[in-house]
């Protein structure tokens, strides 16, 4: 088997402009002059070569043309991921980065940043005869073993669960509890599915804005913590990028 290549190129997929901005600013990333995507795709890309030599592409899923809001959730995340790999080539590592809800009963606190051990869908419910389609629905996308990286970068680790909804029905909650989820968000299993199909190593990095099983209303808690959580995300992502640059992922 060929030796695993050193990590020289990372792509980060981000749903919200507010989540991408601190990273773009911190690294002074350059917007790509002419869009690498089919016009008039909404995605926006930045590029930079970091001081450690790592080539970084950050792709924001863009604004919706009709509603003017961030293109959150799974459809835009999957399309953006495929388009990014088509435009920039296969990276050594692709990240889904952003903000998320966390489960207090499993130790999540606002401001924590998590590295995924696994990503699942909790709203692709397909309970038919032999159970294979049901398991396909959940997805069960295992992340590479990166416990050493998480410890070195100050990240917690856990299962991240994805749906297209900010809210949480009783069925969603039962399934997330059964799957061992610590983090709830709206993109990463879709990004993981694309990466699985393209054989690109994938992991999610998610910063907690709200406690799903806490006392506060999700939207209000999310909105009041978005800025601080995006800043925490940028700090932890910078630590991750510093640590992975120039080494094979298998050292972690
Ligand atoms: N993003 C931030 N908080 C979230 C939550 N509670 N559910 C889904 N996505 C989120």
PDB file of C-alpha atoms and ligand atoms in Angstrom:
ATOM      1  CA  UNK A   1       0.000   0.000   0.000  1.00  0.00           C
ATOM      2  CA  UNK A   2       1.281   3.520  -0.828  1.00  0.00           C
ATOM      3  CA  UNK A   3       2.434   5.557   2.189  1.00  0.00           C
ATOM      4  CA  UNK A   4      -0.171   8.072   3.369  1.00  0.00           C
ATOM      5  CA  UNK A   5       0.637  11.558   2.070  1.00  0.00           C
ATOM      6  CA  UNK A   6       1.476  14.430   4.420  1.00  0.00           C
ATOM      7  CA  UNK A   7      -1.397  16.868   4.868  1.00  0.00           C
ATOM      8  CA  UNK A   8      -0.790  19.698   2.401  1.00  0.00           C
ATOM      9  CA  UNK A   9      -4.327  20.776   1.433  1.00  0.00           C
ATOM     10  CA  UNK A  10      -7.473  21.278   3.528  1.00  0.00           C
ATOM     11  CA  UNK A  11     -10.965  22.337   2.405  1.00  0.00           C
ATOM     12  CA  UNK A  12     -13.417  23.752   4.975  1.00  0.00           C
ATOM     13  CA  UNK A  13     -17.158  23.910   4.168  1.00  0.00           C
ATOM     14  CA  UNK A  14     -19.137  26.480   6.204  1.00  0.00           C
ATOM     15  CA  UNK A  15     -22.874  27.283   6.016  1.00  0.00           C
ATOM     16  CA  UNK A  16     -23.049  30.764   7.553  1.00  0.00           C
ATOM     17  CA  UNK A  17     -21.124  33.887   6.588  1.00  0.00           C
ATOM     18  CA  UNK A  18     -20.877  34.805  10.295  1.00  0.00           C
ATOM     19  CA  UNK A  19     -19.073  31.502  10.938  1.00  0.00           C
ATOM     20  CA  UNK A  20     -16.661  31.913   7.996  1.00  0.00           C
ATOM     21  CA  UNK A  21     -15.746  35.579   8.595  1.00  0.00           C
ATOM     22  CA  UNK A  22     -13.388  35.151  11.605  1.00  0.00           C
ATOM     23  CA  UNK A  23     -11.390  32.511   9.732  1.00  0.00           C
ATOM     24  CA  UNK A  24     -11.133  34.556   6.524  1.00  0.00           C
ATOM     25  CA  UNK A  25     -10.028  37.574   8.561  1.00  0.00           C
ATOM     26  CA  UNK A  26      -7.547  35.694  10.773  1.00  0.00           C
ATOM     27  CA  UNK A  27      -5.669  34.186   7.807  1.00  0.00           C
ATOM     28  CA  UNK A  28      -6.312  37.160   5.499  1.00  0.00           C
ATOM     29  CA  UNK A  29      -7.630  34.691   2.927  1.00  0.00           C
ATOM     30  CA  UNK A  30      -8.062  35.942  -0.628  1.00  0.00           C
ATOM     31  CA  UNK A  31     -11.471  35.698  -2.303  1.00  0.00           C
ATOM     32  CA  UNK A  32     -11.181  33.762  -5.553  1.00  0.00           C
ATOM     33  CA  UNK A  33     -11.406  36.390  -8.260  1.00  0.00           C
ATOM     34  CA  UNK A  34     -13.535  34.594 -10.793  1.00  0.00           C
ATOM     35  CA  UNK A  35     -15.835  32.028  -9.237  1.00  0.00           C
ATOM     36  CA  UNK A  36     -14.555  28.466  -9.607  1.00  0.00           C
ATOM     37  CA  UNK A  37     -18.188  27.289  -9.523  1.00  0.00           C
ATOM     38  CA  UNK A  38     -20.779  27.131 -12.331  1.00  0.00           C
ATOM     39  CA  UNK A  39     -22.326  30.609 -12.597  1.00  0.00           C
ATOM     40  CA  UNK A  40     -24.518  31.748 -10.889  1.00  0.00           C
ATOM     41  CA  UNK A  41     -23.874  29.287  -8.031  1.00  0.00           C
ATOM     42  CA  UNK A  42     -24.245  30.902  -4.586  1.00  0.00           C
ATOM     43  CA  UNK A  43     -21.079  29.438  -3.056  1.00  0.00           C
ATOM     44  CA  UNK A  44     -18.179  31.755  -2.229  1.00  0.00           C
ATOM     45  CA  UNK A  45     -14.571  30.532  -1.931  1.00  0.00           C
ATOM     46  CA  UNK A  46     -11.389  31.919  -0.376  1.00  0.00           C
ATOM     47  CA  UNK A  47      -7.858  30.567  -0.612  1.00  0.00           C
ATOM     48  CA  UNK A  48      -4.616  31.008   1.282  1.00  0.00           C
ATOM     49  CA  UNK A  49      -1.276  29.362   1.838  1.00  0.00           C
ATOM     50  CA  UNK A  50      -0.659  29.376   5.583  1.00  0.00           C
ATOM     51  CA  UNK A  51       2.711  30.087   7.196  1.00  0.00           C
ATOM     52  CA  UNK A  52       3.160  26.355   7.747  1.00  0.00           C
ATOM     53  CA  UNK A  53       2.793  25.766   3.978  1.00  0.00           C
ATOM     54  CA  UNK A  54      -0.741  24.340   4.146  1.00  0.00           C
ATOM     55  CA  UNK A  55      -3.009  25.223   1.201  1.00  0.00           C
ATOM     56  CA  UNK A  56      -6.428  26.176   2.617  1.00  0.00           C
ATOM     57  CA  UNK A  57      -9.700  26.634   0.769  1.00  0.00           C
ATOM     58  CA  UNK A  58     -12.701  27.930   2.717  1.00  0.00           C
ATOM     59  CA  UNK A  59     -16.083  27.565   1.000  1.00  0.00           C
ATOM     60  CA  UNK A  60     -19.162  29.340   2.347  1.00  0.00           C
ATOM     61  CA  UNK A  61     -22.460  27.940   0.996  1.00  0.00           C
ATOM     62  CA  UNK A  62     -23.529  31.501   0.151  1.00  0.00           C
ATOM     63  CA  UNK A  63     -26.809  33.370   0.364  1.00  0.00           C
ATOM     64  CA  UNK A  64     -30.118  32.156  -1.032  1.00  0.00           C
ATOM     65  CA  UNK A  65     -30.997  34.311  -4.043  1.00  0.00           C
ATOM     66  CA  UNK A  66     -34.686  34.616  -3.135  1.00  0.00           C
ATOM     67  CA  UNK A  67     -34.649  34.854   0.651  1.00  0.00           C
ATOM     68  CA  UNK A  68     -31.270  36.525   1.161  1.00  0.00           C
ATOM     69  CA  UNK A  69     -30.412  34.184   4.057  1.00  0.00           C
ATOM     70  CA  UNK A  70     -27.457  31.869   4.565  1.00  0.00           C
ATOM     71  CA  UNK A  71     -27.794  28.571   2.691  1.00  0.00           C
ATOM     72  CA  UNK A  72     -27.925  26.409   5.805  1.00  0.00           C
ATOM     73  CA  UNK A  73     -28.808  22.691   5.923  1.00  0.00           C
ATOM     74  CA  UNK A  74     -27.970  19.587   3.982  1.00  0.00           C
ATOM     75  CA  UNK A  75     -28.776  20.362   0.333  1.00  0.00           C
ATOM     76  CA  UNK A  76     -26.436  23.340   0.023  1.00  0.00           C
ATOM     77  CA  UNK A  77     -23.784  21.620   2.143  1.00  0.00           C
ATOM     78  CA  UNK A  78     -23.675  18.568  -0.130  1.00  0.00           C
ATOM     79  CA  UNK A  79     -23.636  20.612  -3.342  1.00  0.00           C
ATOM     80  CA  UNK A  80     -20.934  22.931  -1.967  1.00  0.00           C
ATOM     81  CA  UNK A  81     -18.766  19.987  -0.943  1.00  0.00           C
ATOM     82  CA  UNK A  82     -18.989  18.274  -4.323  1.00  0.00           C
ATOM     83  CA  UNK A  83     -18.370  21.543  -6.157  1.00  0.00           C
ATOM     84  CA  UNK A  84     -15.380  22.380  -3.940  1.00  0.00           C
ATOM     85  CA  UNK A  85     -13.676  19.045  -4.549  1.00  0.00           C
ATOM     86  CA  UNK A  86     -14.424  19.308  -8.283  1.00  0.00           C
ATOM     87  CA  UNK A  87     -12.907  22.814  -8.377  1.00  0.00           C
ATOM     88  CA  UNK A  88      -9.902  22.432  -6.056  1.00  0.00           C
ATOM     89  CA  UNK A  89      -9.097  18.711  -6.231  1.00  0.00           C
ATOM     90  CA  UNK A  90      -9.172  16.139  -3.464  1.00  0.00           C
ATOM     91  CA  UNK A  91      -7.733  17.565  -0.229  1.00  0.00           C
ATOM     92  CA  UNK A  92      -5.884  15.534   2.415  1.00  0.00           C
ATOM     93  CA  UNK A  93      -8.722  16.507   4.779  1.00  0.00           C
ATOM     94  CA  UNK A  94     -12.136  18.137   4.357  1.00  0.00           C
ATOM     95  CA  UNK A  95     -13.895  19.733   7.337  1.00  0.00           C
ATOM     96  CA  UNK A  96     -17.502  20.711   7.948  1.00  0.00           C
ATOM     97  CA  UNK A  97     -17.105  23.609  10.387  1.00  0.00           C
ATOM     98  CA  UNK A  98     -19.739  25.716  12.101  1.00  0.00           C
ATOM     99  CA  UNK A  99     -21.956  26.207  15.092  1.00  0.00           C
ATOM    100  CA  UNK A 100     -24.261  23.645  16.673  1.00  0.00           C
ATOM    101  CA  UNK A 101     -26.472  22.689  19.559  1.00  0.00           C
ATOM    102  CA  UNK A 102     -25.086  20.468  22.303  1.00  0.00           C
ATOM    103  CA  UNK A 103     -26.581  18.051  24.822  1.00  0.00           C
ATOM    104  CA  UNK A 104     -26.041  19.248  28.389  1.00  0.00           C
ATOM    105  CA  UNK A 105     -26.796  15.794  29.792  1.00  0.00           C
ATOM    106  CA  UNK A 106     -23.773  14.534  27.824  1.00  0.00           C
ATOM    107  CA  UNK A 107     -21.414  17.239  29.037  1.00  0.00           C
ATOM    108  CA  UNK A 108     -21.743  19.876  26.267  1.00  0.00           C
ATOM    109  CA  UNK A 109     -21.469  23.522  27.313  1.00  0.00           C
ATOM    110  CA  UNK A 110     -21.860  26.729  25.295  1.00  0.00           C
ATOM    111  CA  UNK A 111     -18.411  27.647  23.927  1.00  0.00           C
ATOM    112  CA  UNK A 112     -17.141  24.049  23.726  1.00  0.00           C
ATOM    113  CA  UNK A 113     -15.794  23.022  20.339  1.00  0.00           C
ATOM    114  CA  UNK A 114     -16.224  19.404  19.238  1.00  0.00           C
ATOM    115  CA  UNK A 115     -14.401  17.139  16.805  1.00  0.00           C
ATOM    116  CA  UNK A 116     -16.667  14.396  15.433  1.00  0.00           C
ATOM    117  CA  UNK A 117     -16.102  10.728  16.144  1.00  0.00           C
ATOM    118  CA  UNK A 118     -19.049   9.880  13.888  1.00  0.00           C
ATOM    119  CA  UNK A 119     -21.731  11.779  11.957  1.00  0.00           C
ATOM    120  CA  UNK A 120     -25.297  10.507  11.586  1.00  0.00           C
ATOM    121  CA  UNK A 121     -28.622  11.710  10.190  1.00  0.00           C
ATOM    122  CA  UNK A 122     -31.458  11.663  12.743  1.00  0.00           C
ATOM    123  CA  UNK A 123     -34.235  12.607  10.302  1.00  0.00           C
ATOM    124  CA  UNK A 124     -33.675  10.171   7.420  1.00  0.00           C
ATOM    125  CA  UNK A 125     -36.074   7.617   8.824  1.00  0.00           C
ATOM    126  CA  UNK A 126     -36.585   4.668   6.430  1.00  0.00           C
ATOM    127  CA  UNK A 127     -37.868   1.743   8.492  1.00  0.00           C
ATOM    128  CA  UNK A 128     -38.423  -1.009   5.899  1.00  0.00           C
ATOM    129  CA  UNK A 129     -38.161  -4.793   5.972  1.00  0.00           C
ATOM    130  CA  UNK A 130     -34.546  -5.929   6.360  1.00  0.00           C
ATOM    131  CA  UNK A 131     -33.156  -2.814   8.048  1.00  0.00           C
ATOM    132  CA  UNK A 132     -30.443  -2.031   5.476  1.00  0.00           C
ATOM    133  CA  UNK A 133     -32.191   1.071   4.169  1.00  0.00           C
ATOM    134  CA  UNK A 134     -32.834   2.139   7.743  1.00  0.00           C
ATOM    135  CA  UNK A 135     -29.106   1.995   8.485  1.00  0.00           C
ATOM    136  CA  UNK A 136     -28.370   3.789   5.180  1.00  0.00           C
ATOM    137  CA  UNK A 137     -30.729   6.517   6.412  1.00  0.00           C
ATOM    138  CA  UNK A 138     -28.730   7.059   9.606  1.00  0.00           C
ATOM    139  CA  UNK A 139     -25.533   6.967   7.555  1.00  0.00           C
ATOM    140  CA  UNK A 140     -23.101   6.228  10.403  1.00  0.00           C
ATOM    141  CA  UNK A 141     -20.152   8.094   8.868  1.00  0.00           C
ATOM    142  CA  UNK A 142     -17.173   7.294  11.073  1.00  0.00           C
ATOM    143  CA  UNK A 143     -14.507   9.969  11.410  1.00  0.00           C
ATOM    144  CA  UNK A 144     -10.826   8.999  11.245  1.00  0.00           C
ATOM    145  CA  UNK A 145      -9.335   8.207  14.679  1.00  0.00           C
ATOM    146  CA  UNK A 146      -8.129  11.663  15.784  1.00  0.00           C
ATOM    147  CA  UNK A 147      -8.227  11.533  19.597  1.00  0.00           C
ATOM    148  CA  UNK A 148      -4.641  12.829  19.807  1.00  0.00           C
ATOM    149  CA  UNK A 149      -5.489  15.767  17.557  1.00  0.00           C
ATOM    150  CA  UNK A 150      -8.576  16.601  19.638  1.00  0.00           C
ATOM    151  CA  UNK A 151      -6.541  16.590  22.847  1.00  0.00           C
ATOM    152  CA  UNK A 152      -3.733  18.679  21.350  1.00  0.00           C
ATOM    153  CA  UNK A 153      -6.164  21.253  19.885  1.00  0.00           C
ATOM    154  CA  UNK A 154      -8.352  21.507  23.010  1.00  0.00           C
ATOM    155  CA  UNK A 155     -11.409  19.930  21.407  1.00  0.00           C
ATOM    156  CA  UNK A 156     -13.987  17.635  22.939  1.00  0.00           C
ATOM    157  CA  UNK A 157     -15.036  14.626  20.888  1.00  0.00           C
ATOM    158  CA  UNK A 158     -18.421  13.080  20.207  1.00  0.00           C
ATOM    159  CA  UNK A 159     -21.129  11.923  17.818  1.00  0.00           C
ATOM    160  CA  UNK A 160     -22.604  14.732  15.694  1.00  0.00           C
ATOM    161  CA  UNK A 161     -26.189  14.344  14.480  1.00  0.00           C
ATOM    162  CA  UNK A 162     -27.638  16.146  11.449  1.00  0.00           C
ATOM    163  CA  UNK A 163     -31.123  17.098  10.243  1.00  0.00           C
ATOM    164  CA  UNK A 164     -32.595  19.927   8.195  1.00  0.00           C
ATOM    165  CA  UNK A 165     -34.321  21.382  11.262  1.00  0.00           C
ATOM    166  CA  UNK A 166     -33.207  23.771  13.978  1.00  0.00           C
ATOM    167  CA  UNK A 167     -35.951  22.494  16.237  1.00  0.00           C
ATOM    168  CA  UNK A 168     -36.132  19.072  17.770  1.00  0.00           C
ATOM    169  CA  UNK A 169     -39.194  16.801  17.824  1.00  0.00           C
ATOM    170  CA  UNK A 170     -39.624  14.068  20.462  1.00  0.00           C
ATOM    171  CA  UNK A 171     -38.769  11.478  17.756  1.00  0.00           C
ATOM    172  CA  UNK A 172     -35.600  13.394  16.820  1.00  0.00           C
ATOM    173  CA  UNK A 173     -34.628  13.460  20.493  1.00  0.00           C
ATOM    174  CA  UNK A 174     -35.213   9.705  20.969  1.00  0.00           C
ATOM    175  CA  UNK A 175     -33.108   8.881  17.914  1.00  0.00           C
ATOM    176  CA  UNK A 176     -30.269  11.224  18.888  1.00  0.00           C
ATOM    177  CA  UNK A 177     -30.179   9.742  22.390  1.00  0.00           C
ATOM    178  CA  UNK A 178     -30.111   6.220  20.917  1.00  0.00           C
ATOM    179  CA  UNK A 179     -27.261   7.192  18.568  1.00  0.00           C
ATOM    180  CA  UNK A 180     -25.171   8.641  21.406  1.00  0.00           C
ATOM    181  CA  UNK A 181     -25.254  12.159  19.927  1.00  0.00           C
ATOM    182  CA  UNK A 182     -23.573  14.994  21.846  1.00  0.00           C
ATOM    183  CA  UNK A 183     -23.907  17.598  19.083  1.00  0.00           C
ATOM    184  CA  UNK A 184     -26.897  18.519  16.860  1.00  0.00           C
ATOM    185  CA  UNK A 185     -26.492  20.542  13.682  1.00  0.00           C
ATOM    186  CA  UNK A 186     -27.658  20.832  10.066  1.00  0.00           C
ATOM    187  CA  UNK A 187     -24.870  19.946   7.630  1.00  0.00           C
ATOM    188  CA  UNK A 188     -22.159  17.501   8.580  1.00  0.00           C
ATOM    189  CA  UNK A 189     -23.694  14.102   7.709  1.00  0.00           C
ATOM    190  CA  UNK A 190     -24.461  15.427   4.211  1.00  0.00           C
ATOM    191  CA  UNK A 191     -20.858  16.595   3.793  1.00  0.00           C
ATOM    192  CA  UNK A 192     -19.663  13.251   5.168  1.00  0.00           C
ATOM    193  CA  UNK A 193     -21.770  11.386   2.593  1.00  0.00           C
ATOM    194  CA  UNK A 194     -20.133  13.272  -0.276  1.00  0.00           C
ATOM    195  CA  UNK A 195     -16.664  12.677   1.191  1.00  0.00           C
ATOM    196  CA  UNK A 196     -17.373   8.978   1.671  1.00  0.00           C
ATOM    197  CA  UNK A 197     -18.312   8.706  -1.999  1.00  0.00           C
ATOM    198  CA  UNK A 198     -15.256  10.666  -3.171  1.00  0.00           C
ATOM    199  CA  UNK A 199     -12.876   8.860  -0.748  1.00  0.00           C
ATOM    200  CA  UNK A 200     -11.870  12.118   0.908  1.00  0.00           C
ATOM    201  CA  UNK A 201     -10.999  12.025   4.656  1.00  0.00           C
ATOM    202  CA  UNK A 202     -13.629  13.978   6.567  1.00  0.00           C
ATOM    203  CA  UNK A 203     -14.211  15.317  10.064  1.00  0.00           C
ATOM    204  CA  UNK A 204     -16.607  17.867  11.590  1.00  0.00           C
ATOM    205  CA  UNK A 205     -15.561  20.720  13.908  1.00  0.00           C
ATOM    206  CA  UNK A 206     -18.570  22.262  15.684  1.00  0.00           C
ATOM    207  CA  UNK A 207     -18.771  25.089  18.221  1.00  0.00           C
ATOM    208  CA  UNK A 208     -21.692  24.993  20.665  1.00  0.00           C
ATOM    209  CA  UNK A 209     -24.109  27.955  20.682  1.00  0.00           C
ATOM    210  CA  UNK A 210     -27.057  26.434  22.556  1.00  0.00           C
ATOM    211  CA  UNK A 211     -28.006  23.562  24.815  1.00  0.00           C
ATOM    212  CA  UNK A 212     -30.668  21.428  23.105  1.00  0.00           C
ATOM    213  CA  UNK A 213     -31.905  19.858  26.355  1.00  0.00           C
ATOM    214  CA  UNK A 214     -31.519  23.077  28.379  1.00  0.00           C
ATOM    215  CA  UNK A 215     -34.061  25.623  29.631  1.00  0.00           C
ATOM    216  CA  UNK A 216     -33.527  28.416  27.057  1.00  0.00           C
ATOM    217  CA  UNK A 217     -35.301  28.742  23.697  1.00  0.00           C
ATOM    218  CA  UNK A 218     -32.956  27.417  20.987  1.00  0.00           C
ATOM    219  CA  UNK A 219     -33.188  30.323  18.562  1.00  0.00           C
ATOM    220  CA  UNK A 220     -32.627  33.035  21.160  1.00  0.00           C
ATOM    221  CA  UNK A 221     -29.705  31.168  22.741  1.00  0.00           C
ATOM    222  CA  UNK A 222     -28.211  30.457  19.303  1.00  0.00           C
ATOM    223  CA  UNK A 223     -28.465  34.102  18.234  1.00  0.00           C
ATOM    224  CA  UNK A 224     -26.966  35.500  21.422  1.00  0.00           C
ATOM    225  CA  UNK A 225     -23.984  33.106  21.316  1.00  0.00           C
ATOM    226  CA  UNK A 226     -23.314  33.025  17.548  1.00  0.00           C
ATOM    227  CA  UNK A 227     -20.547  35.635  17.582  1.00  0.00           C
ATOM    228  CA  UNK A 228     -18.632  34.178  20.557  1.00  0.00           C
ATOM    229  CA  UNK A 229     -19.016  30.607  19.272  1.00  0.00           C
ATOM    230  CA  UNK A 230     -17.757  31.614  15.796  1.00  0.00           C
ATOM    231  CA  UNK A 231     -14.709  33.195  17.409  1.00  0.00           C
ATOM    232  CA  UNK A 232     -14.069  30.033  19.500  1.00  0.00           C
ATOM    233  CA  UNK A 233     -14.461  28.010  16.302  1.00  0.00           C
ATOM    234  CA  UNK A 234     -11.806  30.096  14.546  1.00  0.00           C
ATOM    235  CA  UNK A 235      -9.327  29.635  17.414  1.00  0.00           C
ATOM    236  CA  UNK A 236      -9.781  25.861  17.499  1.00  0.00           C
ATOM    237  CA  UNK A 237      -9.670  25.559  13.712  1.00  0.00           C
ATOM    238  CA  UNK A 238      -6.369  27.444  13.681  1.00  0.00           C
ATOM    239  CA  UNK A 239      -5.009  24.975  16.244  1.00  0.00           C
ATOM    240  CA  UNK A 240      -6.205  22.030  14.133  1.00  0.00           C
ATOM    241  CA  UNK A 241      -4.689  23.451  10.933  1.00  0.00           C
ATOM    242  CA  UNK A 242      -1.364  24.063  12.697  1.00  0.00           C
ATOM    243  CA  UNK A 243      -1.266  20.527  14.014  1.00  0.00           C
ATOM    244  CA  UNK A 244      -2.270  18.661  10.852  1.00  0.00           C
ATOM    245  CA  UNK A 245      -0.056  20.599   8.409  1.00  0.00           C
ATOM    246  CA  UNK A 246       2.785  18.587   6.911  1.00  0.00           C
ATOM    247  CA  UNK A 247       1.981  15.330   8.710  1.00  0.00           C
ATOM    248  CA  UNK A 248      -0.088  12.302   7.749  1.00  0.00           C
ATOM    249  CA  UNK A 249      -3.428  12.106   9.590  1.00  0.00           C
ATOM    250  CA  UNK A 250      -2.466   8.652  10.853  1.00  0.00           C
ATOM    251  CA  UNK A 251       0.009  10.168  13.371  1.00  0.00           C
ATOM    252  CA  UNK A 252      -3.007  11.284  15.431  1.00  0.00           C
TER     253      UNK A 252
HETATM  254  N1  LIG B   1     -27.016  25.181  14.987  1.00  0.00           N
HETATM  255  C1  LIG B   1     -26.862  25.829  16.153  1.00  0.00           C
HETATM  256  N2  LIG B   1     -27.676  25.317  17.094  1.00  0.00           N
HETATM  257  C2  LIG B   1     -28.371  24.309  16.508  1.00  0.00           C
HETATM  258  C3  LIG B   1     -29.355  23.409  16.944  1.00  0.00           C
HETATM  259  N3  LIG B   1     -29.813  23.418  18.187  1.00  0.00           N
HETATM  260  N4  LIG B   1     -29.847  22.518  16.048  1.00  0.00           N
HETATM  261  C4  LIG B   1     -29.382  22.500  14.781  1.00  0.00           C
HETATM  262  N5  LIG B   1     -28.460  23.330  14.314  1.00  0.00           N
HETATM  263  C5  LIG B   1     -27.942  24.234  15.167  1.00  0.00           C
END
